[in-house]
CSV table of C-alpha atoms and ligand atoms in Angstrom, one decimal:
chain,number,residue,atom,x,y,z
A,529,UNK,CA,68.5,103.3,-87.6
A,530,UNK,CA,66.1,105.5,-89.6
A,531,UNK,CA,67.5,108.1,-92.0
A,532,UNK,CA,65.3,111.1,-91.3
A,533,UNK,CA,66.4,114.7,-91.5
A,534,UNK,CA,69.4,114.8,-89.2
A,535,UNK,CA,72.5,116.3,-90.9
A,536,UNK,CA,75.1,113.7,-91.8
A,537,UNK,CA,78.4,113.7,-93.6
A,538,UNK,CA,78.9,110.6,-95.7
A,539,UNK,CA,82.5,110.5,-97.0
A,540,UNK,CA,82.8,108.7,-100.4
A,541,UNK,CA,85.7,106.2,-100.2
A,542,UNK,CA,86.0,106.4,-103.9
A,543,UNK,CA,88.5,109.2,-103.2
A,544,UNK,CA,90.2,107.4,-100.3
A,545,UNK,CA,93.8,106.1,-100.4
A,546,UNK,CA,93.2,102.4,-100.9
A,547,UNK,CA,96.6,101.5,-99.5
A,548,UNK,CA,95.4,102.7,-96.1
A,549,UNK,CA,91.6,102.4,-96.5
A,550,UNK,CA,91.1,100.8,-93.1
A,551,UNK,CA,93.1,103.5,-91.4
A,552,UNK,CA,91.1,106.2,-93.1
A,553,UNK,CA,87.8,104.6,-92.1
A,554,UNK,CA,89.1,104.4,-88.5
A,555,UNK,CA,89.6,108.2,-88.6
A,556,UNK,CA,86.1,108.7,-89.8
A,557,UNK,CA,84.8,106.7,-86.8
A,558,UNK,CA,87.1,108.5,-84.4
A,559,UNK,CA,85.8,111.8,-85.6
A,560,UNK,CA,82.3,110.7,-84.7
A,561,UNK,CA,80.9,110.1,-88.2
A,562,UNK,CA,78.2,107.5,-88.6
A,563,UNK,CA,78.0,107.1,-92.3
A,564,UNK,CA,80.3,106.0,-95.2
A,565,UNK,CA,79.3,106.3,-98.8
A,566,UNK,CA,80.4,103.4,-101.0
A,567,UNK,CA,80.4,104.0,-104.8
A,568,UNK,CA,79.9,100.8,-106.8
A,569,UNK,CA,80.5,101.4,-110.6
A,570,UNK,CA,80.0,98.8,-113.4
A,571,UNK,CA,81.7,100.4,-116.4
A,572,UNK,CA,78.3,100.3,-118.2
A,573,UNK,CA,75.9,102.6,-116.4
A,574,UNK,CA,78.9,104.9,-115.8
A,575,UNK,CA,82.2,104.9,-117.7
A,576,UNK,CA,84.3,103.7,-114.8
A,577,UNK,CA,84.7,100.5,-112.8
A,578,UNK,CA,85.3,101.1,-109.1
A,579,UNK,CA,85.0,98.1,-106.7
A,580,UNK,CA,82.3,95.7,-105.6
A,581,UNK,CA,81.2,93.1,-103.1
A,582,UNK,CA,84.6,91.7,-101.9
A,583,UNK,CA,85.8,95.2,-100.9
A,584,UNK,CA,82.5,95.9,-99.1
A,585,UNK,CA,82.6,92.6,-97.3
A,586,UNK,CA,86.2,93.2,-96.2
A,587,UNK,CA,85.7,96.7,-94.8
A,588,UNK,CA,82.5,95.5,-93.0
A,589,UNK,CA,84.6,93.1,-90.9
A,590,UNK,CA,86.3,96.1,-89.2
A,591,UNK,CA,83.7,98.9,-89.5
A,592,UNK,CA,80.5,99.7,-87.6
A,593,UNK,CA,79.7,102.7,-89.8
A,594,UNK,CA,76.4,102.8,-91.6
A,595,UNK,CA,77.1,101.5,-95.2
A,596,UNK,CA,75.4,103.7,-97.7
A,597,UNK,CA,75.9,101.9,-101.0
A,598,UNK,CA,75.5,103.9,-104.2
A,599,UNK,CA,74.9,101.5,-107.0
A,600,UNK,CA,76.0,103.1,-110.3
A,601,UNK,CA,75.1,99.8,-112.0
A,602,UNK,CA,72.6,98.7,-114.7
A,603,UNK,CA,69.8,96.7,-113.1
A,604,UNK,CA,71.1,96.7,-109.5
A,605,UNK,CA,68.3,94.4,-108.4
A,606,UNK,CA,70.6,91.5,-109.5
A,607,UNK,CA,72.9,92.3,-106.5
A,608,UNK,CA,70.4,92.7,-103.7
A,609,UNK,CA,71.1,89.4,-101.8
A,610,UNK,CA,74.8,89.8,-102.3
A,611,UNK,CA,74.7,93.4,-100.9
A,612,UNK,CA,72.8,92.1,-97.9
A,613,UNK,CA,75.4,89.4,-97.3
A,614,UNK,CA,78.2,92.0,-97.5
A,615,UNK,CA,76.6,94.1,-94.8
A,616,UNK,CA,75.1,97.0,-96.7
A,617,UNK,CA,72.7,99.1,-94.6
A,618,UNK,CA,71.1,101.2,-97.4
A,619,UNK,CA,71.1,100.5,-101.1
A,620,UNK,CA,70.7,103.4,-103.4
A,621,UNK,CA,69.7,102.6,-107.0
A,622,UNK,CA,69.5,104.9,-110.0
A,623,UNK,CA,66.0,105.4,-111.4
A,624,UNK,CA,67.6,105.5,-114.8
A,625,UNK,CA,69.2,102.0,-114.3
A,626,UNK,CA,66.0,100.1,-113.3
A,627,UNK,CA,63.4,99.0,-115.7
A,628,UNK,CA,61.3,98.0,-112.7
A,629,UNK,CA,62.2,100.5,-110.0
A,630,UNK,CA,59.2,99.7,-107.8
A,631,UNK,CA,60.1,96.0,-107.8
A,632,UNK,CA,63.8,96.7,-107.1
A,633,UNK,CA,62.9,98.9,-104.1
A,634,UNK,CA,60.5,96.2,-102.8
A,635,UNK,CA,63.3,93.6,-103.0
A,636,UNK,CA,65.8,95.8,-101.2
A,637,UNK,CA,63.3,96.3,-98.3
A,638,UNK,CA,62.4,92.6,-98.3
A,639,UNK,CA,66.0,91.8,-97.8
A,640,UNK,CA,66.1,94.0,-94.7
A,641,UNK,CA,67.9,97.1,-96.0
A,642,UNK,CA,66.9,100.7,-96.4
A,643,UNK,CA,66.3,102.1,-99.9
A,644,UNK,CA,67.6,105.1,-101.8
A,645,UNK,CA,66.6,106.4,-105.3
A,646,UNK,CA,69.3,108.3,-107.1
A,647,UNK,CA,68.6,110.8,-109.9
A,648,UNK,CA,71.1,112.0,-112.5
A,649,UNK,CA,71.2,115.8,-113.0
A,650,UNK,CA,68.9,115.7,-116.0
A,651,UNK,CA,66.3,113.3,-114.5
A,652,UNK,CA,63.1,115.0,-113.3
A,653,UNK,CA,61.7,114.6,-109.8
A,654,UNK,CA,58.4,113.2,-111.1
A,655,UNK,CA,59.9,109.7,-111.5
A,656,UNK,CA,59.6,109.5,-107.7
A,657,UNK,CA,55.9,110.2,-107.6
A,658,UNK,CA,54.7,106.6,-107.2
A,659,UNK,CA,57.6,105.1,-105.2
A,660,UNK,CA,57.8,107.5,-102.2
A,661,UNK,CA,56.2,104.9,-99.9
A,662,UNK,CA,59.1,102.6,-100.6
A,663,UNK,CA,61.9,105.2,-100.4
A,664,UNK,CA,64.0,106.1,-97.4
A,665,UNK,CA,66.3,108.5,-99.1
A,666,UNK,CA,66.5,110.4,-102.4
A,667,UNK,CA,70.0,111.0,-103.8
A,668,UNK,CA,70.3,114.1,-106.0
A,669,UNK,CA,73.4,113.8,-108.2
A,670,UNK,CA,75.0,117.2,-108.4
A,671,UNK,CA,77.5,116.0,-111.0
A,672,UNK,CA,77.1,113.4,-113.8
A,673,UNK,CA,78.1,110.2,-112.0
A,674,UNK,CA,81.2,108.3,-112.7
A,675,UNK,CA,84.1,110.2,-111.2
A,676,UNK,CA,85.1,112.0,-108.1
A,677,UNK,CA,86.5,115.5,-108.1
A,678,UNK,CA,84.0,117.2,-110.5
A,679,UNK,CA,82.5,120.6,-110.0
A,680,UNK,CA,79.1,121.0,-108.4
A,681,UNK,CA,76.3,121.8,-110.9
A,682,UNK,CA,74.7,124.9,-109.4
A,683,UNK,CA,71.4,124.2,-111.2
A,684,UNK,CA,70.9,121.3,-108.8
A,685,UNK,CA,70.3,123.7,-105.9
A,686,UNK,CA,66.8,124.5,-107.1
A,687,UNK,CA,66.2,120.8,-107.7
A,688,UNK,CA,67.1,120.0,-104.1
A,689,UNK,CA,64.8,122.8,-102.8
A,690,UNK,CA,61.9,121.6,-105.1
A,691,UNK,CA,62.4,118.0,-103.8
A,692,UNK,CA,62.3,119.1,-100.1
A,693,UNK,CA,59.0,120.9,-100.9
A,694,UNK,CA,57.6,118.0,-102.8
A,695,UNK,CA,58.4,115.5,-100.0
A,696,UNK,CA,56.8,117.8,-97.4
A,697,UNK,CA,53.7,118.4,-99.6
A,698,UNK,CA,53.3,114.7,-100.3
A,699,UNK,CA,53.4,113.8,-96.6
A,700,UNK,CA,56.9,112.3,-96.6
A,701,UNK,CA,58.9,114.8,-94.5
A,702,UNK,CA,61.1,112.0,-93.1
A,703,UNK,CA,62.6,111.0,-96.4
A,704,UNK,CA,66.2,112.0,-96.4
A,705,UNK,CA,67.8,114.1,-99.2
A,706,UNK,CA,71.4,113.1,-100.0
A,707,UNK,CA,73.5,115.2,-102.4
A,708,UNK,CA,76.5,113.8,-104.1
A,709,UNK,CA,79.1,115.5,-106.3
A,710,UNK,CA,81.2,118.6,-105.8
A,711,UNK,CA,80.3,119.1,-102.2
A,712,UNK,CA,83.2,121.0,-100.5
A,713,UNK,CA,83.8,124.1,-98.3
A,714,UNK,CA,82.6,126.4,-101.1
A,715,UNK,CA,79.3,124.6,-101.8
A,716,UNK,CA,78.3,123.0,-98.5
A,717,UNK,CA,76.2,126.0,-97.3
A,718,UNK,CA,74.4,126.2,-100.6
A,719,UNK,CA,73.5,122.5,-100.4
A,720,UNK,CA,72.4,122.7,-96.8
A,721,UNK,CA,70.4,125.8,-97.4
A,722,UNK,CA,68.5,124.1,-100.2
A,723,UNK,CA,67.3,121.4,-97.8
A,724,UNK,CA,69.7,118.5,-98.2
A,725,UNK,CA,70.6,116.6,-95.0
A,726,UNK,CA,73.0,113.8,-96.1
A,727,UNK,CA,76.1,115.3,-97.8
A,728,UNK,CA,78.5,113.1,-99.7
A,729,UNK,CA,82.0,114.3,-100.0
A,730,UNK,CA,84.9,112.5,-101.7
A,731,UNK,CA,87.8,114.7,-102.6
A,732,UNK,CA,86.9,117.3,-100.0
A,733,UNK,CA,87.4,114.7,-97.3
A,734,UNK,CA,90.3,112.6,-98.5
A,735,UNK,CA,92.5,115.3,-100.0
A,736,UNK,CA,95.2,116.3,-97.5
A,737,UNK,CA,94.3,115.9,-93.8
A,738,UNK,CA,91.2,113.7,-93.4
A,739,UNK,CA,90.4,114.5,-89.8
A,740,UNK,CA,90.8,118.2,-90.4
A,741,UNK,CA,88.5,118.1,-93.4
A,742,UNK,CA,85.8,116.2,-91.5
A,743,UNK,CA,86.0,118.8,-88.7
A,744,UNK,CA,85.5,121.6,-91.2
A,745,UNK,CA,82.2,119.9,-92.3
A,746,UNK,CA,81.1,119.3,-88.7
A,747,UNK,CA,81.8,122.9,-87.8
A,748,UNK,CA,79.8,124.1,-90.8
A,749,UNK,CA,76.9,121.8,-89.9
A,750,UNK,CA,76.9,123.2,-86.3
A,751,UNK,CA,76.9,126.7,-87.6
A,752,UNK,CA,74.1,125.9,-90.0
A,753,UNK,CA,72.0,124.4,-87.2
A,754,UNK,CA,72.5,127.5,-85.1
A,755,UNK,CA,71.4,130.0,-87.8
B,817,LIG,C1,80.4,110.2,-108.4
B,817,LIG,C2,80.2,109.5,-107.1
B,817,LIG,C3,80.5,110.4,-105.9
B,817,LIG,C4,82.0,110.9,-105.8
B,817,LIG,C5,81.9,112.2,-105.2
B,817,LIG,O1,79.9,109.5,-109.4
B,817,LIG,O2,78.9,109.0,-106.9
B,817,LIG,O3,80.2,109.8,-104.7
B,817,LIG,O4,82.8,110.0,-105.1
B,817,LIG,O5,83.2,112.8,-105.3
B,817,LIG,P1,83.4,114.3,-105.0
B,817,LIG,O6,82.9,114.7,-103.6
B,817,LIG,O7,84.9,114.5,-105.1
B,817,LIG,O8,82.7,115.1,-106.1
B,818,LIG,ZN1,78.2,108.4,-104.9
């Protein structure tokens, strides 16, 4: 599966109810979603610790969704082989967390997974300039990473638009743009309009009725495609 520019909703299970995680992932598949966003946090790169390989391995046994693993971890290259064993499909690393970003992306690809490069809100797009040939997706953080439920930083809208232009101008129109943080019914159109095509949503999917929330996003995507 290539990422490309199709619109996708990637619910972040950081906001799921872990007592019934399997059931909530079943709802995602029943509603026709293809992606799940998996936030791994180490308590060093970001303030919080979330979950790691044992959880990913466990949910892989029951799920056929595309596993988009967001590594909010210092030097994530250390975990490449383990992530492959756990069934990750795409590994997204933070440019700020890798001394050797190019080598890290090469290793992820060599292990047979797709690559993502995540940028914190304050990180400029130019860090991508010499790794685009090894990048399947760029993740624009629209909050400072570490917690679900934060508000979208509106200044990121022009960063998303600048990235879409940069990728087109550089001859990489197929690189996906994922946006993560504060995406909900009030911000979804702004994010789509700027040129993002993979939208992560945590609290906006898992608060109250999961199926109903997913349908709201799907309806918005359809309306966006029509206009
Ligand atoms: C934040 C994580 C996000 C988070 C998004 O550091 O990377 O994926 O779960 O949560 P919401 O959608 O609630 O902002
Ligand atoms: Zn994330």
